[in-house]
Amino acid sequence: MKKPYILDNHMPSLSRRRFIAGTGGLTFMISIGGLINGNWASANEDSEGSRTKGSNITVWVKIDSEGTITVLNPSAEMGQGSMTALAVLIAEEMDADWSKVRVEHSPIDPKIYGRPGWGGRGYHMITVGSFTVSGYFKPLRQAGAQARYVLLKNVSMKWKIPLTELKTEPGMVIHSASNRRISYGEIASFAKTIKEIPEIPEKSLKKPGEFRLIGKYVPRVDIPEKVDGSALYSMDVIVPDMLYATILRTPVNGNQPESFNEKEIMSMQGIQKIVRLKHGVGILGKRYENLLPAKRRLKVKWSKGAPAEMFDSEKILEGYKNVASSGKKGGHVLNQQGDADAAIQNAHRTYSSDYFSDHVYHAQMEPLNAIVSVNPAGDGAEIWAGTQSPSGAIKAVAKLLGTSPRKIKLHPCFLGGGFGRRSMSDYIVEAAELSKAVRKPVKLIWSREDDFQYGAFRPMCLQRLVAGLDADGKLIAWKHSIVGDGRRLLSSGAKIPFYDIPNQHIEILGLSHGVRLKHWRAVGHGFTKFAIESFIDEIAEAEGVDSYQFHRQVMHNSPRALKVLETAADMAGWGRKPPDGHAFGISFAERSGSLAACVAEVSLEKSSGKIKVHRIWSSLDAGIVVQPDNAVAQMESAIIYGLSSVLSERITFKDGKVQQSNFHDYHVMRISDAPEEIHVKIIDSNESPSGIGETGLPITGGAVANAVAALSGIRLKHLPFTPDQVKKALES
Amino acid sequence: MSIEFELNGSKTKLDPQPETALLWVLREHLKLTGTKFGCGSGLCGACTVHLDGHPIRACITPVSAVAGKSVTTIEGLSKNRSHPLQKAWIEAQVPQCGYCQSGQIMQAAALLESNKNPSRDEIVAYMNGNICRCGTYLRIIRAIKIASAEVNEG
Ligand code: FES
Ligand code: FES
């Protein structure tokens, strides 16, 4: 299983560049799945034979003689705070003095740093779906405990006393009987390799009541450098001798450049090279500012006939309805239990409702960019990029160059937002293609317009929900059909594991439009939970039952979920009269193993159709929460991101072309539209941690729609609820 | 054409193409990368710097426009993160991805220069041009309040 491999007074060349300052010290290389042995030093370079079969180092920890503990962080930091959380886990069981802990990015080698338990796909480094802390929770604490064992063992040998007489306090080993104390730094200066390090079973780890760091307030380590401009994003990387690049990409996905005015562009100031790509034309030059006029002047004749040319997102909605009504068989079934059709047939009362949602765009604050330097031989490369999928990026670039992934080196950078967009490697591969053409470092910068128009969006869809109730008003049948493109992106959140409904049929009726789609924060949960929670509310209203009580009835079998819902309702004082002109709406959702609920307080300006969300009371059960303040920040973040998509975000296509191009025609939430208050309550739990970064998002759509219904009697069924849509609904 | 201006307190002389946006001059020519590129069109505030003390969007300001004037970027706001806003930003744990935050802090610094004790509404109105996609808005308001309290006490 897990064993730290220890080296005294020796620095691994893997991180020599970063660690060069220290000489003495103790380095722990924490492996999951086997001891790392022998010549492991060059694990990220060219060497073979550096890995024991099945070995998988998660993280590096080094203690120097000053007692400074350096943790190399293996996961992408895009704002979710996991860089800090992972170090907290190790430090907790090590009993480290947190003020002496530093965290750095780890070099990327998935065989060395990958996370255990990633769906059997072998070694893989990827930061998606809020799994980071939950994936590392147990192994990193066990490793921390083993590191502590090594420190204790060394002291016990030095002082010639039994290990059992020693204890630790943060950063110190203590022998009470002789009143002696020694710091971890001092130990590191004489520590020797320990051959036999025992396994430390989970039951010997600290109990939640003993935690000093987990669940306490620990400031995030990445924050200081984010207030003075020194945090390094790939956008900030400048490599000697590099060229800048921009790409004019096909406006319709799938079409290719046939010809372009190469001569004219090459004659422009500062332009060094033009490269034809499959999906566009790259322009390279010494100065970024020279590229923009050239790009404006570039005239490309595009091929025709890509399937996406036929796609018009406004017109397609009628088609979606027809598909939903056609009784089309052969959909992809997500859940089938009992006999939903028969139960609906025989139900005492039935309800049916359609919900729409448009495409949405990630709008991560840092436009996509990457620096790639392909070597002169063309068989290796260095990459500087912020990516959610470093190993995917390495593989893709290796494939492009027809070389081994070992010849690709990735320097991780902070991500100026990910939200799923940076789990694709397209922008890195582009930079690699351009660098391959010139054999020089290339810094490819996407303009915001590029980022929009060659975006990869959360797909639009239609959801038809049908429900049947028995004579007692109990929900007995549930049919949910989702029509649209992007199968797995649509299915996320469609299941209802916390609702007790005996007959269910949940399916995707898939179509294909040929446009670019991708995971977006919380994937499909944003729209599926909106539809589910709106529908539940609609049924409750029609049945004359309070929505909260109706929810509780459907959730009666799930105490954990009930607790979450009840907590949010209590926080808001559900049942009280809202302020004049305001109303409350309630909603529940699960995401990445965590549960959340919220109550939204909204008002509506009838003349303009503008919805204002004033307050949110939310609750979260994410098991043990490693960093509570950060969990609150993530809830605030996901709620605002969710509300933004619910109230105003909308990408449309005409003849396959994206119609929006920058923040003037695509509205992300600004400070004036943010709720005045967001209250978050984290529910105490001893369950192992689950994801946090996305869980606040799926609850927003239903809560706002339900509040608007309570306020005005209007059911909003088309995301986003732009003022125009709201006015239309009010008028009809 | 050569252009002279004061940058974070030091005289700077450059020979750029005059229509180049100040943003790219700062970032790529002078390697002051704390000022960020977010939209390139004056819509997001990520590139906010001070020109003679006033907040401007460096992405739509040609470098010729700063000739003879004084530019302050996030790097020049303080030594050692000692500006009350930077301290408050840490105290309130504002940044997430952090990419928008140089611009947010520079905008907020200009606010406190002109209004030492802004109300919530004044903060919201002044900060509305700065997008934070990570949704740190409520903490931004909290941090500005913390900093304004410090400024007023000090
Ligand atoms: S980059 Fe200048 S306002 Fe957005
Ligand atoms: S902190 Fe990420 S955009 Fe503001």
mmCIF file of N, CA and C and ligand atoms in Angstrom, chain A residues 365, chain B residues 95-101 104 131-134 136, ligand 2:
data_model
loop_
_atom_site.group_PDB
_atom_site.id
_atom_site.type_symbol
_atom_site.label_atom_id
_atom_site.label_comp_id
_atom_site.label_asym_id
_atom_site.label_seq_id
_atom_site.Cartn_x
_atom_site.Cartn_y
_atom_site.Cartn_z
ATOM 1 N N MET A 365 -12.056 33.622 -16.378
ATOM 2 C CA MET A 365 -11.558 34.997 -16.514
ATOM 3 C C MET A 365 -10.283 35.099 -17.360
ATOM 4 N N PRO B 95 -9.576 36.192 -2.922
ATOM 5 C CA PRO B 95 -9.336 35.597 -4.238
ATOM 6 C C PRO B 95 -9.683 34.113 -4.304
ATOM 7 N N GLN B 96 -10.151 33.706 -5.460
ATOM 8 C CA GLN B 96 -10.266 32.276 -5.739
ATOM 9 C C GLN B 96 -9.253 31.968 -6.833
ATOM 10 N N CYS B 97 -9.696 31.980 -8.106
ATOM 11 C CA CYS B 97 -8.668 31.776 -9.135
ATOM 12 C C CYS B 97 -7.674 32.937 -9.109
ATOM 13 N N GLY B 98 -8.135 34.109 -8.694
ATOM 14 C CA GLY B 98 -7.250 35.250 -8.496
ATOM 15 C C GLY B 98 -7.037 36.125 -9.716
ATOM 16 N N TYR B 99 -7.493 35.673 -10.859
ATOM 17 C CA TYR B 99 -7.129 36.347 -12.101
ATOM 18 C C TYR B 99 -7.685 37.771 -12.195
ATOM 19 N N CYS B 100 -8.850 37.992 -11.626
ATOM 20 C CA CYS B 100 -9.461 39.325 -11.728
ATOM 21 C C CYS B 100 -8.949 40.273 -10.657
ATOM 22 N N GLN B 101 -8.204 39.716 -9.671
ATOM 23 C CA GLN B 101 -8.053 40.459 -8.423
ATOM 24 C C GLN B 101 -7.112 41.661 -8.500
ATOM 25 N N GLN B 104 -9.430 44.271 -9.534
ATOM 26 C CA GLN B 104 -10.380 44.619 -8.463
ATOM 27 C C GLN B 104 -9.697 45.522 -7.440
ATOM 28 N N ILE B 131 -15.478 42.446 -13.489
ATOM 29 C CA ILE B 131 -16.103 41.121 -13.393
ATOM 30 C C ILE B 131 -15.230 40.193 -12.560
ATOM 31 N N CYS B 132 -15.855 39.426 -11.694
ATOM 32 C CA CYS B 132 -15.173 38.295 -11.060
ATOM 33 C C CYS B 132 -15.982 37.054 -11.377
ATOM 34 N N ARG B 133 -15.459 36.223 -12.267
ATOM 35 C CA ARG B 133 -16.215 35.045 -12.663
ATOM 36 C C ARG B 133 -16.301 34.022 -11.540
ATOM 37 N N CYS B 134 -15.370 34.080 -10.601
ATOM 38 C CA CYS B 134 -15.431 33.162 -9.461
ATOM 39 C C CYS B 134 -16.446 33.629 -8.421
ATOM 40 N N THR B 136 -16.539 36.329 -6.259
ATOM 41 C CA THR B 136 -16.047 36.714 -4.927
ATOM 42 C C THR B 136 -16.633 38.057 -4.471
HETATM 43 S S1 FES C 2 -11.119 35.303 -8.456
HETATM 44 FE FE1 FES C 2 -11.426 34.226 -10.307
HETATM 45 S S2 FES C 2 -12.255 35.736 -11.576
HETATM 46 FE FE2 FES C 2 -12.170 36.719 -9.668
#
